Coordinates of C-alpha atoms in Angstrom, one line a residue:
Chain A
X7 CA 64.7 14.0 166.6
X8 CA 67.6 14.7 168.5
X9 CA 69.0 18.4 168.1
X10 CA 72.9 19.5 168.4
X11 CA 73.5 22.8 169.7
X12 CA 76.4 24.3 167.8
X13 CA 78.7 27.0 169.7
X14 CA 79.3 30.3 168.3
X15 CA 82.3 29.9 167.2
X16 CA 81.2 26.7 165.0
X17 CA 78.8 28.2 163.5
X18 CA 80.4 29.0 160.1
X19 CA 81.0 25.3 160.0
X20 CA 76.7 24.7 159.8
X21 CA 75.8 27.6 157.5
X22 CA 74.8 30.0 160.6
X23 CA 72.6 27.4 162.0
X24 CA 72.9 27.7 166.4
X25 CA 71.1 24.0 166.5
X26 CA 71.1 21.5 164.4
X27 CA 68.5 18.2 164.3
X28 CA 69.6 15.1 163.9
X29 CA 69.7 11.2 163.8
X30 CA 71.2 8.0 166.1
X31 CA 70.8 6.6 169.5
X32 CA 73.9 7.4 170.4
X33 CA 75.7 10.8 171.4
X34 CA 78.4 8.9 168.9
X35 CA 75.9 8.4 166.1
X36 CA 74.3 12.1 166.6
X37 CA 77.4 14.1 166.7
X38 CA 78.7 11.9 163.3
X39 CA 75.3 12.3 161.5
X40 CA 75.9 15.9 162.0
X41 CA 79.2 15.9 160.8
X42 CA 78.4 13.7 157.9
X43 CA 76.0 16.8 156.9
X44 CA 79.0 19.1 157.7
X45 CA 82.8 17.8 157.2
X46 CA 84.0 20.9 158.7
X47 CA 82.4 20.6 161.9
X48 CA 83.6 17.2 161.9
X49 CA 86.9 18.0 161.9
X50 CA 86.9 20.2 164.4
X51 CA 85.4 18.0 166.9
X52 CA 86.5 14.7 166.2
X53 CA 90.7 14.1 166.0
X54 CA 91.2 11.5 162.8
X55 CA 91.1 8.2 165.3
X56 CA 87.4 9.0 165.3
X57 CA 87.7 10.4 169.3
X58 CA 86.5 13.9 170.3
X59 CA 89.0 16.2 170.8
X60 CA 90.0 16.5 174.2
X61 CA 89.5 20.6 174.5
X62 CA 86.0 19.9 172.8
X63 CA 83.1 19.1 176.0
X64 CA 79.9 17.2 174.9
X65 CA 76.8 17.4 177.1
X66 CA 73.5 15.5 176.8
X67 CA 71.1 17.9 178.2
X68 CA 73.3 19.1 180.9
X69 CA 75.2 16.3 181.8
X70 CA 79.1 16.0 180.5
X71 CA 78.9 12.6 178.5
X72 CA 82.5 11.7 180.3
X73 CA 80.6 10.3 183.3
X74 CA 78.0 8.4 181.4
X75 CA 79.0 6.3 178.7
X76 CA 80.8 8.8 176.4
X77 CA 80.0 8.6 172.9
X78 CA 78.0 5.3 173.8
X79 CA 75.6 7.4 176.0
X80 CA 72.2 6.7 175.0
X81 CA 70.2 9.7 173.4
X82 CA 66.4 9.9 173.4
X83 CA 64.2 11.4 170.5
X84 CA 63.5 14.5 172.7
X85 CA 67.0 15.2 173.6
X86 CA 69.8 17.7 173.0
X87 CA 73.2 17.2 172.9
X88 CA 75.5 20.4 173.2
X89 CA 78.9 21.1 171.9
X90 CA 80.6 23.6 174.3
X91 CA 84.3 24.8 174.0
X92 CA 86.0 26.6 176.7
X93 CA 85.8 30.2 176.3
X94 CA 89.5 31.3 176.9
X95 CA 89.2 35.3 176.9
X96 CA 88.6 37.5 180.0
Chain B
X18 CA 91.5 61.4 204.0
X19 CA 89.8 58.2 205.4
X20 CA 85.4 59.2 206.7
X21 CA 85.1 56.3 208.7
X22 CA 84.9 55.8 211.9
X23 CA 83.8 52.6 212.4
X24 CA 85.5 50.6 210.0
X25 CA 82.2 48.2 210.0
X26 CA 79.9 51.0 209.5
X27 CA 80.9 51.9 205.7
X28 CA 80.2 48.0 205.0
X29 CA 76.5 47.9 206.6
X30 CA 74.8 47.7 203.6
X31 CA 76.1 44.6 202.9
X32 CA 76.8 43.1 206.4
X33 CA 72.3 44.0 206.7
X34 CA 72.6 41.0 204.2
X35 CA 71.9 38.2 206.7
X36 CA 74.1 35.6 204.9
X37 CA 77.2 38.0 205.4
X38 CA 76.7 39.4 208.2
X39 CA 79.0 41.3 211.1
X40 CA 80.6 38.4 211.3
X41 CA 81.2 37.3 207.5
X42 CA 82.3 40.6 206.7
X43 CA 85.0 40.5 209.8
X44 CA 86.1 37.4 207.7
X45 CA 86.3 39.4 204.5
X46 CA 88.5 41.7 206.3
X47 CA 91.0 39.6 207.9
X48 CA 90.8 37.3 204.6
X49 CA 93.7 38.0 201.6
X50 CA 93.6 36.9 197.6
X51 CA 95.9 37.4 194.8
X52 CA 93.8 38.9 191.8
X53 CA 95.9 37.0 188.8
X54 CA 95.5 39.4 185.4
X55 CA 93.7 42.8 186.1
X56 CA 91.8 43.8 182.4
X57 CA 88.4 43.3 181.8
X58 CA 87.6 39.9 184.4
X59 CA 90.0 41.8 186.8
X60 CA 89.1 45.0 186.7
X61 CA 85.3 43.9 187.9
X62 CA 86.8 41.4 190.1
X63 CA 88.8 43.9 192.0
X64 CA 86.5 47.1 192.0
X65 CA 83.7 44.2 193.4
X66 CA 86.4 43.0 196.7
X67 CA 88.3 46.3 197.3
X68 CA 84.4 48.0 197.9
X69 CA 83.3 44.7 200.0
X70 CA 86.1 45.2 202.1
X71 CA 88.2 42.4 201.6
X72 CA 91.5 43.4 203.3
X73 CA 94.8 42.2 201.9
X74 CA 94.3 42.1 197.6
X75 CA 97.3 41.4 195.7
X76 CA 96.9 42.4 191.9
X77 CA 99.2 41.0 189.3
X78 CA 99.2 41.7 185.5
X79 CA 101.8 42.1 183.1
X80 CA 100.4 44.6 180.2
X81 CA 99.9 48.3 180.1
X82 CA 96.6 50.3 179.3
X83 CA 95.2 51.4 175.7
X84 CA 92.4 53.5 174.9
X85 CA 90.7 50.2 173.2
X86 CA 90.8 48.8 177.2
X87 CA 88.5 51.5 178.1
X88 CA 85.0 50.3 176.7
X89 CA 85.1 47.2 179.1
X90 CA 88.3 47.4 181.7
X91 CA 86.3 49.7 184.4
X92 CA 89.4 51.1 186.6
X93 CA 91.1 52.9 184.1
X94 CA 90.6 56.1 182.2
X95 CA 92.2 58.1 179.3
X96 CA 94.8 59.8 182.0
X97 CA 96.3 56.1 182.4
X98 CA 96.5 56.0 179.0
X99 CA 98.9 58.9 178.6
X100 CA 100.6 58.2 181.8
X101 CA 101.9 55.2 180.5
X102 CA 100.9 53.5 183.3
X103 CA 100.7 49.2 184.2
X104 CA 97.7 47.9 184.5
X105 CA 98.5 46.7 188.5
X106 CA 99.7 50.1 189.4
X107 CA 96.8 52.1 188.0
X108 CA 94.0 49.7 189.2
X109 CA 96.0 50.0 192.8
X110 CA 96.0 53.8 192.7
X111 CA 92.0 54.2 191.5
X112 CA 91.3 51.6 194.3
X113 CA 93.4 52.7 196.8
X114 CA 91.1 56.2 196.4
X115 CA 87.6 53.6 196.8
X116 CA 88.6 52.1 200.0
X117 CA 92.1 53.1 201.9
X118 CA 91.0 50.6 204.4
X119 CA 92.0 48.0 202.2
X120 CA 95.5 46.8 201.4
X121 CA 96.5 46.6 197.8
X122 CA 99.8 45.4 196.5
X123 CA 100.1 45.8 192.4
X124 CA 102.7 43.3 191.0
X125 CA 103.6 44.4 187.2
X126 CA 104.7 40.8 186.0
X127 CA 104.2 38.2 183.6
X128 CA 102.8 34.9 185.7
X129 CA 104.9 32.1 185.0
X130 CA 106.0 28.7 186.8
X131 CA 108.9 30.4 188.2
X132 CA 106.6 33.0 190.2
X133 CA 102.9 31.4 190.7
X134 CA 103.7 29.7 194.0
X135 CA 105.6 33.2 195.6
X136 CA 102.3 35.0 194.0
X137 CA 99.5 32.7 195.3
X138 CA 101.3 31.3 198.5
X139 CA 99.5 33.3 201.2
X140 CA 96.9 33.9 199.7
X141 CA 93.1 32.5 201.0
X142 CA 91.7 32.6 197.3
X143 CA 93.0 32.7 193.6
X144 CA 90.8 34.6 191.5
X145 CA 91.6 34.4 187.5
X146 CA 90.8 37.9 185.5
X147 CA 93.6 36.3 183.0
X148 CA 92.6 35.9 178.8
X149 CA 94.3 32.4 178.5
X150 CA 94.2 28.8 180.0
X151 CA 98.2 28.9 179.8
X152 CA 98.1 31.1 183.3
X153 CA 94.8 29.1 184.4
X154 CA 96.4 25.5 184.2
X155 CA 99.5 27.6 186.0
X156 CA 97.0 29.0 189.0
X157 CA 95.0 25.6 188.4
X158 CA 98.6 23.5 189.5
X159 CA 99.6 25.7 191.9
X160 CA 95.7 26.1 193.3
X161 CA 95.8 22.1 193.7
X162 CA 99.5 21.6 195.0
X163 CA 98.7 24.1 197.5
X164 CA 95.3 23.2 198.1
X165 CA 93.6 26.6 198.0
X166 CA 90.4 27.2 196.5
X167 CA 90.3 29.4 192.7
X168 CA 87.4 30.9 190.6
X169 CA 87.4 30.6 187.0
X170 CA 85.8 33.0 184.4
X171 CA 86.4 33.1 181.1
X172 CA 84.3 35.6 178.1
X173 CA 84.1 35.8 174.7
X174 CA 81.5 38.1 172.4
X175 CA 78.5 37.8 174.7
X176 CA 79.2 35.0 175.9
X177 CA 80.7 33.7 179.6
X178 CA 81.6 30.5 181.9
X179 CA 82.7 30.1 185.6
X180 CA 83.3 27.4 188.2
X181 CA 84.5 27.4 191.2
X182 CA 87.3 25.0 191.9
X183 CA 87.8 23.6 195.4
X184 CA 90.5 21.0 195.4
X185 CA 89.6 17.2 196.1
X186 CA 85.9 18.8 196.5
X187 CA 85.2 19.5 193.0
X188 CA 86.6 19.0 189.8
X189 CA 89.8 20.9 188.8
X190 CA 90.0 23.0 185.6
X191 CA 92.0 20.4 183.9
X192 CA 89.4 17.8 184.9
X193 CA 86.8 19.8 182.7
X194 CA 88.8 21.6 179.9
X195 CA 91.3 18.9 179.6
X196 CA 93.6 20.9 176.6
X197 CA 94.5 24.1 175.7
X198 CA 92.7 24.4 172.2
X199 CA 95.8 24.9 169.7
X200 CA 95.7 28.6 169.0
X201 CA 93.6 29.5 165.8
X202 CA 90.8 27.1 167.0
X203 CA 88.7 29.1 169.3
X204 CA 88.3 32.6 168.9
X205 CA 90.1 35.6 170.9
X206 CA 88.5 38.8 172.2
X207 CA 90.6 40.6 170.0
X208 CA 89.2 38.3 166.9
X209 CA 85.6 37.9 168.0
X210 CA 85.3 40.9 170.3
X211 CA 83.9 41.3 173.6
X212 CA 80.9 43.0 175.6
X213 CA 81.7 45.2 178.8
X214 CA 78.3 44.2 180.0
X215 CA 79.1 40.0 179.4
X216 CA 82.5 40.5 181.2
X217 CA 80.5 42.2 184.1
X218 CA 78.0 39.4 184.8
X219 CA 80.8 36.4 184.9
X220 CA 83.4 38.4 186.7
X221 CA 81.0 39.6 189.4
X222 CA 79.6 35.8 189.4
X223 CA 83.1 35.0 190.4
X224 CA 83.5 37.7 192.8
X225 CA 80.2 36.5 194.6
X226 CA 81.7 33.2 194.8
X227 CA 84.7 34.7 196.0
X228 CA 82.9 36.9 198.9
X229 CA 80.6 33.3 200.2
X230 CA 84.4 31.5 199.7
X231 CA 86.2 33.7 202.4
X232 CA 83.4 34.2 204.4
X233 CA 82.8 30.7 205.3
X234 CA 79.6 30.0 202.7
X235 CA 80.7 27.1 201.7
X236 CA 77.2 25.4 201.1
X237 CA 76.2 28.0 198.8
X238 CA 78.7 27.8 196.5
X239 CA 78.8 27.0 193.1
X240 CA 79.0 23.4 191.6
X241 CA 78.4 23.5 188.6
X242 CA 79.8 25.0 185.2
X243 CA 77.9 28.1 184.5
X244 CA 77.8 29.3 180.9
X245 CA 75.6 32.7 179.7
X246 CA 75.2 34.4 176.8
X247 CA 73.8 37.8 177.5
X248 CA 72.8 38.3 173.7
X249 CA 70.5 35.4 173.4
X250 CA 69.4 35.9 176.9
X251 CA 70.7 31.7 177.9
X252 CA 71.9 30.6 181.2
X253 CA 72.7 27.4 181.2
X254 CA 74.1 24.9 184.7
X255 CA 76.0 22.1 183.3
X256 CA 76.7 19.2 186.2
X257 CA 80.4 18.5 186.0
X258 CA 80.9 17.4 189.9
X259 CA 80.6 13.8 189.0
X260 CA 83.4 14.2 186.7
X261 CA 85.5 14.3 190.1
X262 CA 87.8 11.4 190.0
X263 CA 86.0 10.0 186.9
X264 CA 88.7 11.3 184.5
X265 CA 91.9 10.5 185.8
X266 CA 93.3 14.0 185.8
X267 CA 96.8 14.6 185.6
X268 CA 96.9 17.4 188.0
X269 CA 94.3 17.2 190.7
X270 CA 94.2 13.0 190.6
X271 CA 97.8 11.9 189.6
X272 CA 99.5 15.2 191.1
X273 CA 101.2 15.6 188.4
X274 CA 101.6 19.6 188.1
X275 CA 103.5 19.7 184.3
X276 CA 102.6 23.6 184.0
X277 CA 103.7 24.4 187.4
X278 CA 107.2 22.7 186.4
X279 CA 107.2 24.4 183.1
X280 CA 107.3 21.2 181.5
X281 CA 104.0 22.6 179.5
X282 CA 103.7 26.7 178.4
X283 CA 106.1 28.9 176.7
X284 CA 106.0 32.7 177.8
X285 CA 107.7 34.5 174.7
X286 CA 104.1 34.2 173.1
X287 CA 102.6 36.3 170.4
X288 CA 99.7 38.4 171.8
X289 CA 96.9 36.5 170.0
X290 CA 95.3 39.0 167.7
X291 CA 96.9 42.0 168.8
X292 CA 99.5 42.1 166.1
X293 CA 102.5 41.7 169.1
X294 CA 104.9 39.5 170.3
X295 CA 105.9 39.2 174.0
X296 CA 109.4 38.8 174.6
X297 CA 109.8 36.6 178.3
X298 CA 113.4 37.2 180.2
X299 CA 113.5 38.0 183.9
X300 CA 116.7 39.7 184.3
X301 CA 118.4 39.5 187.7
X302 CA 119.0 43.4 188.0
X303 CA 116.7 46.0 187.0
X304 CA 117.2 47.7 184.0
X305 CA 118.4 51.3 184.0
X306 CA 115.8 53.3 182.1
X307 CA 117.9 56.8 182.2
X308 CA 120.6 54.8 180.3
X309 CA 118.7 53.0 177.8
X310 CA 116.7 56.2 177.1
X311 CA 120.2 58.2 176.5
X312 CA 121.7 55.3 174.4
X313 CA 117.9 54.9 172.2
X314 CA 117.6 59.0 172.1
X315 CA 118.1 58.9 168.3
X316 CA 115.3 56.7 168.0
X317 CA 111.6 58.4 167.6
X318 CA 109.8 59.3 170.9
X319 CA 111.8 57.3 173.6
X320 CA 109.5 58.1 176.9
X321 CA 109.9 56.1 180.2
X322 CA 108.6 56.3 184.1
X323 CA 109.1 54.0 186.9
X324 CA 107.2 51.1 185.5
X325 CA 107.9 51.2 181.5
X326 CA 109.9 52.1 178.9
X327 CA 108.5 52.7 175.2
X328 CA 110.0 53.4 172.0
X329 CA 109.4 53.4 168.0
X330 CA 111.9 51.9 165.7
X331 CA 111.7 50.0 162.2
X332 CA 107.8 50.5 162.2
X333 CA 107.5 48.7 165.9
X334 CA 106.4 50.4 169.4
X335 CA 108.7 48.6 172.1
X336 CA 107.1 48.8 175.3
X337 CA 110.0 47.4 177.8
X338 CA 109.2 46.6 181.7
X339 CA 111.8 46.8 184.3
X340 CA 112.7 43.0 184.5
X341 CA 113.3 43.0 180.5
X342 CA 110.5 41.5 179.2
X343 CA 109.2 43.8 176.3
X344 CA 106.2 43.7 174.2
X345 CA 106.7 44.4 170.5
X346 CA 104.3 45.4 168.8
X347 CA 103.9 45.5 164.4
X348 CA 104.6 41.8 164.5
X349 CA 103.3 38.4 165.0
X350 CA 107.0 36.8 164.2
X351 CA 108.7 35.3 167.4
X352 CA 111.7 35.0 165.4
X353 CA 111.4 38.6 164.6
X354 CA 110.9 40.0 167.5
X355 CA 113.5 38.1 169.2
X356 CA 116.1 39.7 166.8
X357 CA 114.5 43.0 167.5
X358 CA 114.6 42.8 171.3
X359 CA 118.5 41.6 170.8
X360 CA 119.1 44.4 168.3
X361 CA 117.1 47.6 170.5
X362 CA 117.0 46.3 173.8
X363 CA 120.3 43.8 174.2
X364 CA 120.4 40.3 175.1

């Protein structure tokens, strides 16, 4: 099964969990499985049109999803898809 | 009291490294950068380019020093703290002790669009020890209207990112972190804290970077974004190159440079997490500290040197800088502070 890596700062949103498995052939599907599971992850990622939000990066492995096909992007059963804010401190 | 003789001689260490070199660190020497926010990132950054001998470094920051600095912002010490002193001036001063061969300007100021370009104009590199992606879309506009080469870092907890930013070579910062996250969804270092040791690895990651960028290294840069967390022992490469040109950019593909006009940022901001408000004017003339003292002398503990004024009144420490911008602290209220600033400092 696919797994979702959750950032830090999302964490609260998945009960503590740092990855979490999940379902779909599709970045798309995997990421709303997830959120199905979690509505507050959800709405942190995704804006209410359904698109991620724009300072929220998705990468399949470690490729950045906005040069393949976004959430169409294909996802195998071995593969991980991480969410990864910016980290804004310094 | 300067021990060298040869000015080359106190860098061999380093020029023995056979991608530097005599001839790389001659480079470093003639080269110049503008160091934009000096606490934890720039702190590192500085101490890292002032020892390798990078010749002209401009340092510009707009806050003072508290003790709670100290566990991560390297330069300064508890005498700093009691001196009152601006960040700039006292990372200048313990610098200017490290290497007197270097030139070091310190710039006590808050970067807005107004500034950037006077800031980053002749310099060879931008380097970004700032805590918000406000002043990085700033340096990112100015960094792509100008064409000059940046280095990103950012840290949270124990966790850290970097790229390197070339423009029309790689992405830009607005290619990969497209909008500022609204304030309250990502956490702060004053919220989430911070880890000396994290902000070490990513600032001297971009100071690396920095040191390859002016000596010529080009090949060996950076291409990627680089992400660690030092508490779970991860480092992680993420390929963003391709997205060069495959998001349509408003800065580095439309030259459209809306922080750099100010259409985008606001600079009377509260201090996220630090209970303060920051009050933005840029007065024409200087204020007269002697005078303000005298007229705020029935107020409690009114101190002031050459680069700050501070005061307490109604339960709020006013630290004022010479331009008349003020940080209040006791408040997150904009509105408040505002009538505050009018009410101890004037309009």
């Amino acid at each position: 099964m696919p797994v979702v890596r959750i950032p830090t700062p999302l964490r609260p949103h998945t009960d503590g969990q740092d990855s979490v498995e999940s379902t779909g052939t599709t970045v798309g599907e995997v990421l709303g499985n997830v959120g199905t599971k979690y509505p507050a992850l959800k709405e942190r990622i995704f804006d209410d049109a359904g698109e991620l939000r724009r300072f929220v990066n998705v990468y399949l492995n470690n490729e950045d999803i906005r040069y393949l096909d976004d959430l169409a992007t294909a996802v195998a059963a071995n593969d991980e898809v991480s969410i990864i804010p910016a980290v804004a401190g310094g | 009291m300067s021990t060298a003789v040869d000015p080359i001689e106190r860098y061999s260490r380093q020029v023995r490294f056979p991608m530097l070199g005599e001839a790389g660190q001659r480079k470093l020497m003639a080269s110049r950068v503008t160091i934009c926010g000096c606490g934890a990132l720039g702190t590192v950054l500085a101490n890292h380019l002032v020892r390798a001998g990078v010749g002209n470094i401009r340092i510009v920051d707009r806050d003072f020093i508290e003790t709670h600095n100290l566990q991560r912002q390297i330069l300064f010490d508890e005498q700093d703290v009691a001196d009152n002193l601006p960040k700039a001036e006292a990372a200048a001063r313990k610098l200017r002790l490290i290497n007197s061969q270097v030139n070091i300007e310190a710039v006590v100021t808050d970067i807005d669009h107004t500034n950037i370009l006077d800031l980053v104009a002749d310099a060879d590199l931008i380097l970004d020890g700032t805590d918000n992606f406000e002043t990085r879309y700033l340096i990112n506009d100015a960094a792509v209207k100008l064409n000059k080469p940046w280095v990103f870092g950012g840290v949270i907890g124990s966790e850290g990112q970097s790229m390197t930013i070339r423009p029309g070579i790689t992405p830009c910062i607005r290619c990969v972190v497209q909008d500022n996250p609204p304030p309250g969804m990502t956490p702060t270092c004053e919220t989430a804290g911070v880890l000396g040791p994290a902000v070490s690895v990513v600032a001297s990651f971009e100071a690396v970077e920095a040191i390859k960028i002016l000596s010529g290294a080009y090949d060996a840069l950076n291409t990627e974004l680089f992400v660690i967390d030092i508490w779970d022992w991860t480092f992680r490469r993420l390929k963003i190159k391709n997205l060069l040109g495959k998001v349509d950019c408003p800065c580095c593909q439309q030259k459209k440079f809306e922080w750099l006009e100010g259409d985008l940022g606001s600079h009377t901001t509260t201090l996220c997490g630090r209970n303060a408000v920051q009050i933005a004017t840029r007065r024409s003339e200087k204020l007269n500290f002697a005078e303000m003292a005298t007229r705020l002398n029935s107020l409690a503990d009114v101190r002031h040197n050459a680069f700050m004024l501070r005061f307490a009144a109604e339960g709020h420490e006013f630290t004022v800088f010479p331009d008349g911008r003020a940080i209040i602290k006791g408040t997150n209220d904009i509105s408040k502070a505002r009538t505050l600033y009018a009410q101890f400092v004037g309009n």
